[in-house]
Amino acid sequence: MGSEAGDVKRVNGHQEAGNSQAENQLIANKSWHNGEKGSIVKPADAETKEEQSVENVFQVTIHLPHQPYKIQVPVSTQGQVQDLRSSIVEQPGTFQYTCFHLEHNGQRINDFTELSDVRGLSAGSEIKLIEDPYTEREARMHVVRIREIIGAAGDRTDALNGVDASLSLHETVSSWIGPDAGSAPKQKTATSKLTADANPLVGFDFNGPALLRTLLPPNQESSPKTIKTLSVAPWNPPPPPYRQRGHLLYIQLTTLEGEQFQITSHVSGFFVNKSSNSKFDPMPKAAPRILMAHSLLTLIQSLSHSFGDSFNKLLEANNKRDPLASFQLTSALPSNPWLVSARSSSAAAHQPDLTRTQETYLLSGVDNTETLRDWNEEIQSTRELPRETVQDRVFRERLIAKIFAEFNDAATRGAVLVARGEVAPLNPTESKDAQIFVYNNIFYSFGADGVGTFTSEGGHEAARVAVGKDVAGVKSVNQLDIPGLATPGTIIVDYLGRRLVAQSIVPGIFKQREPDEPQVDYGGVEGKDVVADNDVFVPTFSQVSKALKVKKHPVWDKEGEKHVLEGSVETKGLLGTDGRKYILDLYRLTPLDISWLDPYWSDGMCHSQKPKERNYPHRMSVFRSELVDTYWRVKMSDYVKAELEKKNKNETLEDGAENSEFSNRSIPGNGDATHTNGASGPEERNDESTKDGGRIDISAFSCSLNPDVFCGQYPQRAEEKEEWENDEREVRAVADHLHAKIIPELMHDLKEGEVGFPMDGQSLSRLMHKRGINIRYLGKLASLSGTSSPRLQALRALAEQEMVARAFKHVANRYLKDLPPAMATCCLAHLLNCFLGRDLNSRPKPQLNEDLQYIYKDADYSFADVTPQSLQAEIEAQTQMRYRYTLEDSWSSNIRSAQLQREIALKLGLQLVAKDYQYRMAAGSRSEDTDHLTNGTTTQPMVNGHSAIGIVSKKKKKRNGGETSPLSASASTVPDPASTFSADDIVNIVPVVKESNPKSVLAEEALEAGRISMYQNQRELGQELLLESLSLHEQIYGILHPEVARVYHQLAMLYYNMDEKDAAVELAHKAVVISERTIGIDSDETILSYLNLSLFEHANHNTAVALACMRHALELWKIIYGSNHPDCITTFNNAAVMLQHLNLFHQSRVWFEKSHAISEQMSGKDSVNTATLAFQLAQSLALDQDHKGAVNRMREAYSIFHHKLGAEDRNTKEADSWLNQLTVNAVSIAKHAKDVQAQRIRRALFTPRVTLRTQPQAPVGRSSTEGMGGQTSRVSGGLDNRSIDELMRYIESNGDATKKTPTKKRKNPRSRRT
């Protein structure tokens, strides 16, 4: 019978396929991949490869048993039969088919083979679709699929996906239609209608409050209904007599006409039976005729006259949406917004759906056994698939990504149940921290020191950190992908104050061994007291050690016996009962950071007795692997330089003797080349020597670190002690490198604006980790920031905010972990009131439920005793203890409440109601800090902070005046709250997950090769490699994945720099949608994607869409950071340029002035950056008829250029020339003020040279040119390089960019950082 394995297979509401069927269709139909638009420049030498790939794609004809009887489907010989099945069932005319098989030339095609294995399959081949009998499982899957297709499934409610999970706002922000529409004419028409009073940037307040409605989806019309209900009938399961007759399932249907039908699912299809709600008779209903069909969809069509029209309307409504915004995520966890609208969280939003509770039965069967999977066996067998060919590697890595995504989904759901007490422990007599659980074949334990393993390392604190480091270690080893070495599937889940570790069950880990047999086979058994040796593990462990720079070293057990290990004594090897070698406990792959532990940690006493200066909570402070890699590169560089000097010195000594005989005999060139019979002259010999001299044998180079130094190991002999001391010196050298090189370089780059400035705590943490700096050094970054540089002042404020948010998280976790889940919202609301709402209510009282208190008598309600003063003291103590940083006395009054609330919500997994949170007492009007989170008032109705293209007429404003947003509605119900937060404001708490998924090695290799080619200016080769990398990312991860979004982003920037605007816009739109759905609607990466999309749309003459995207990004920026971010200078400058392009000179001037003002604040009034912006501002002032101001600003620019760059610099000369012109014309205009025509003529002389010049936004932690293939952007915003003639042609066209004469592109235009 037809297999369902490749069709819509769902586990816990998610498809099992690596890519969803719709995603596969998108990948197959992407026109820009096949070059149909002509938007991609193909290298000439790749034409043959392209032709070969095209030859592998062809059309086949599918013959169907019902209408339309025949369809054409594109296939590739490199694809799977499952891909062909997916393409068939996703087409509108073939939705009804799920249980079928395919035949070619009368032979059945195996569903699990590749299309290339089908004999005789070629272009024009005919394949016949044969309907198969149903099994019970296939019947259930068919019902699930039909419910989804006809829109009867409704919203699912589960613990993993929060409210508005995987939300995208892109469609409401941008009017872009889709890949085939490109730059729609109506968008250009809208651009031409933009005026000073009606454009997306009207009403934007640079220093105003953040608009929370920016994060909320607009009110959307509900989808057309096709039926009333489709559910499982109460007569299930079929009794034995009828099961013997082929009955599989009983279904109940209610049509829009109000008729109810009882339907039997039979092995042959579906038919209407004689049953009712009170009478059971599942046999076919005869009168007036027997209604039966193989597909339930076909049967419903015959039963309901209105179904056909309503179903077509549903399909039309679905087709209007961007497919990327509606596809279900299958290979990544969804992002959950921290703010949700009141209507989404209200009781009214929850609609009745009887089948919602029946889906478990439909998906898993009566016994709920179909979803039980041997996760460990699936993970290990997938990793053992062949990897010889590229096709093998693609197939293998796709399955690896699929199985890890499914494991993460299942493990997270189970962890939530464990944390809520829904799963019984295996050892109920143990303490709660020591309890272990098994659910859905996944092993769970708490990230706490339940059995005293970490007593000497810091107890519970050390255990919590260790499991986090273990996940990072598992991820590193998974990335190495060493054959013969297995790691269990591992994630950690933070939920309700507890950290849980979820792992696939390693065969044999629970096996009771003999008394004299160690529990593990390699490494430390009980700490470092008992150490096991096993030569079987040495080959694989040595590969891990070499890749991770871990030194092979001796350790000693409690008896003083020496054991030589390939890794840390804490890293264990276990020989599973399945014969595989497993590596476990990877939390110490790098050495301890002794430079941190020496001054801040003390051994041998409990935490409360430690002095304040040495009270760091744990001893698990290890280096980051990025730091070790950086140090290794430095040592390698030093080694190569030393070898080069040695080699050059030796060659110099031998050069005289060799030259005397050079023309008469051959001279060996270090075994690499030979010169004979004078064929090479002296110059060629020197060139060859240089090439030879550049080849250094690095096989003798070694730089590895001993992870067990400073961990209580005691060498026995003198040579062992000497070696150990050398290892300790090497580790201290790494710490010195961190403090003397890495941290100062980061501070310098941020101060000078060399890299993108972080926007929030997540981007700051990511930047630190990328440089190899641990989060514990936040306090040092804040201390080094000082008050000298405004950019560093901003860094200090951001670092303090992150430290305070993390401190609050630790305090909240301590109170939450011993509370019942039903009391969690009460606890969190009280803590938030004591922290963020203290100025509104200095004595908040917890909203305790006495009934719950009575039921949970043993719970710890100590949070009720917390006061604002005690909480402030706890946060200060946590900050001092964890980051060695002392907050100023006034820190609590200087915090940015809105941004801090967001950071806390993200760290604790909170979803809050979006409303006006009042942080301070209002005295007649809202205070400044209250305004930071209020919705504020605007001069026009807004959707997501602005209208779709920013144009709202006054008539519409009056007509919509009676409508209120959910924010204003919810705010008006409580005009003067007694406290800022209530328990009802916390709508949901979602788990925070850290996973160990490896990245695709194949896709990353192609991406890195493309980057290298671009840096080497091999543009065509680099472009081909990057396209191949994108294709691999999509095949392996599926389209909806963060890694795919990042590749889209990089390729969009590449095409923009190559002047392929259509391709850049298309990819940038996709990057935005995927970033929103997988990373977050207000993440820094999403904001950057919106800003660059705005840039690309403007370059593509869609300035209306560009300004809408920019407005949305700016509103998001204010939510996550506040006003005046150091990098917003570039964005404001771009906005001014776009407005100038629209001839909105006065509004453009305002944005130039703001950009210039922030540059003065951040870079200083006498910096070159400020002078460049003053130059642009002067031109803008001249266009706005402020001639005196233009002269003053140009004089400032000239003075700075002259002082900083000298009189002969080109910028100085241009500023001097413009200053003279502006001065002469200002005097002339003053004399002839009444001569309007003359004034108009002279005004043309002041047209700014940067009218159409915009600059890409620099990514956080990277320069603006990084990710562009090393090429400087052709649109960088320095002084313009065009000639006066070109400018005059632009001027004569009245500033219309569409009439400008194209100019020859410069290969290396100058760039300006702002």
PDB file of N, CA and C in Angstrom, residues 69 191 254 332 552 684 723 809 822 935 1006 1141 1263 1284 1291:
ATOM      1  N   TYR A  69      -7.134  14.996 -14.151  1.00  0.00           N
ATOM      2  CA  TYR A  69      -6.713  13.802 -14.884  1.00  0.00           C
ATOM      3  C   TYR A  69      -5.253  13.827 -15.348  1.00  0.00           C
ATOM      4  N   THR A 191       5.332  56.228  -4.732  1.00  0.00           N
ATOM      5  CA  THR A 191       6.498  57.044  -4.439  1.00  0.00           C
ATOM      6  C   THR A 191       6.333  58.454  -4.995  1.00  0.00           C
ATOM      7  N   THR A 254     -19.984  18.808  10.156  1.00  0.00           N
ATOM      8  CA  THR A 254     -21.089  19.756  10.138  1.00  0.00           C
ATOM      9  C   THR A 254     -20.786  20.798   9.081  1.00  0.00           C
ATOM     10  N   ALA A 332      13.491  24.649  12.732  1.00  0.00           N
ATOM     11  CA  ALA A 332      13.977  25.622  13.712  1.00  0.00           C
ATOM     12  C   ALA A 332      12.865  25.904  14.710  1.00  0.00           C
ATOM     13  N   LYS A 552      47.496  16.557  25.096  1.00  0.00           N
ATOM     14  CA  LYS A 552      47.589  15.252  25.735  1.00  0.00           C
ATOM     15  C   LYS A 552      48.468  15.381  26.970  1.00  0.00           C
ATOM     16  N   GLU A 684      64.209  35.899 -12.263  1.00  0.00           N
ATOM     17  CA  GLU A 684      63.278  34.798 -12.111  1.00  0.00           C
ATOM     18  C   GLU A 684      63.681  33.925 -10.939  1.00  0.00           C
ATOM     19  N   GLU A 723      57.031  20.109  33.346  1.00  0.00           N
ATOM     20  CA  GLU A 723      56.080  20.168  32.241  1.00  0.00           C
ATOM     21  C   GLU A 723      54.770  20.816  32.689  1.00  0.00           C
ATOM     22  N   LYS A 809      17.564  38.211  36.692  1.00  0.00           N
ATOM     23  CA  LYS A 809      17.218  36.839  36.300  1.00  0.00           C
ATOM     24  C   LYS A 809      17.656  35.844  37.373  1.00  0.00           C
ATOM     25  N   ALA A 822       1.515  27.536  39.252  1.00  0.00           N
ATOM     26  CA  ALA A 822       0.359  28.422  39.326  1.00  0.00           C
ATOM     27  C   ALA A 822       0.666  29.729  40.037  1.00  0.00           C
ATOM     28  N   ASN A 935       2.513  54.189  24.221  1.00  0.00           N
ATOM     29  CA  ASN A 935       2.227  54.210  22.795  1.00  0.00           C
ATOM     30  C   ASN A 935       2.342  55.602  22.234  1.00  0.00           C
ATOM     31  N   ALA A1006      31.173  25.967   1.265  1.00  0.00           N
ATOM     32  CA  ALA A1006      30.871  26.729   0.045  1.00  0.00           C
ATOM     33  C   ALA A1006      30.754  28.217   0.355  1.00  0.00           C
ATOM     34  N   HIS A1141      15.926  62.917  -2.418  1.00  0.00           N
ATOM     35  CA  HIS A1141      15.596  62.323  -3.707  1.00  0.00           C
ATOM     36  C   HIS A1141      14.155  62.655  -4.105  1.00  0.00           C
ATOM     37  N   SER A1263      32.668  45.561  10.487  1.00  0.00           N
ATOM     38  CA  SER A1263      32.743  46.789   9.723  1.00  0.00           C
ATOM     39  C   SER A1263      31.687  46.771   8.638  1.00  0.00           C
ATOM     40  N   ILE A1284      31.210  68.487 -12.128  1.00  0.00           N
ATOM     41  CA  ILE A1284      30.240  69.573 -12.108  1.00  0.00           C
ATOM     42  C   ILE A1284      29.219  69.399 -13.232  1.00  0.00           C
ATOM     43  N   ILE A1291      20.781  68.815 -11.842  1.00  0.00           N
ATOM     44  CA  ILE A1291      20.079  70.025 -11.413  1.00  0.00           C
ATOM     45  C   ILE A1291      19.042  70.440 -12.443  1.00  0.00           C
TER      46      ILE A1291
END
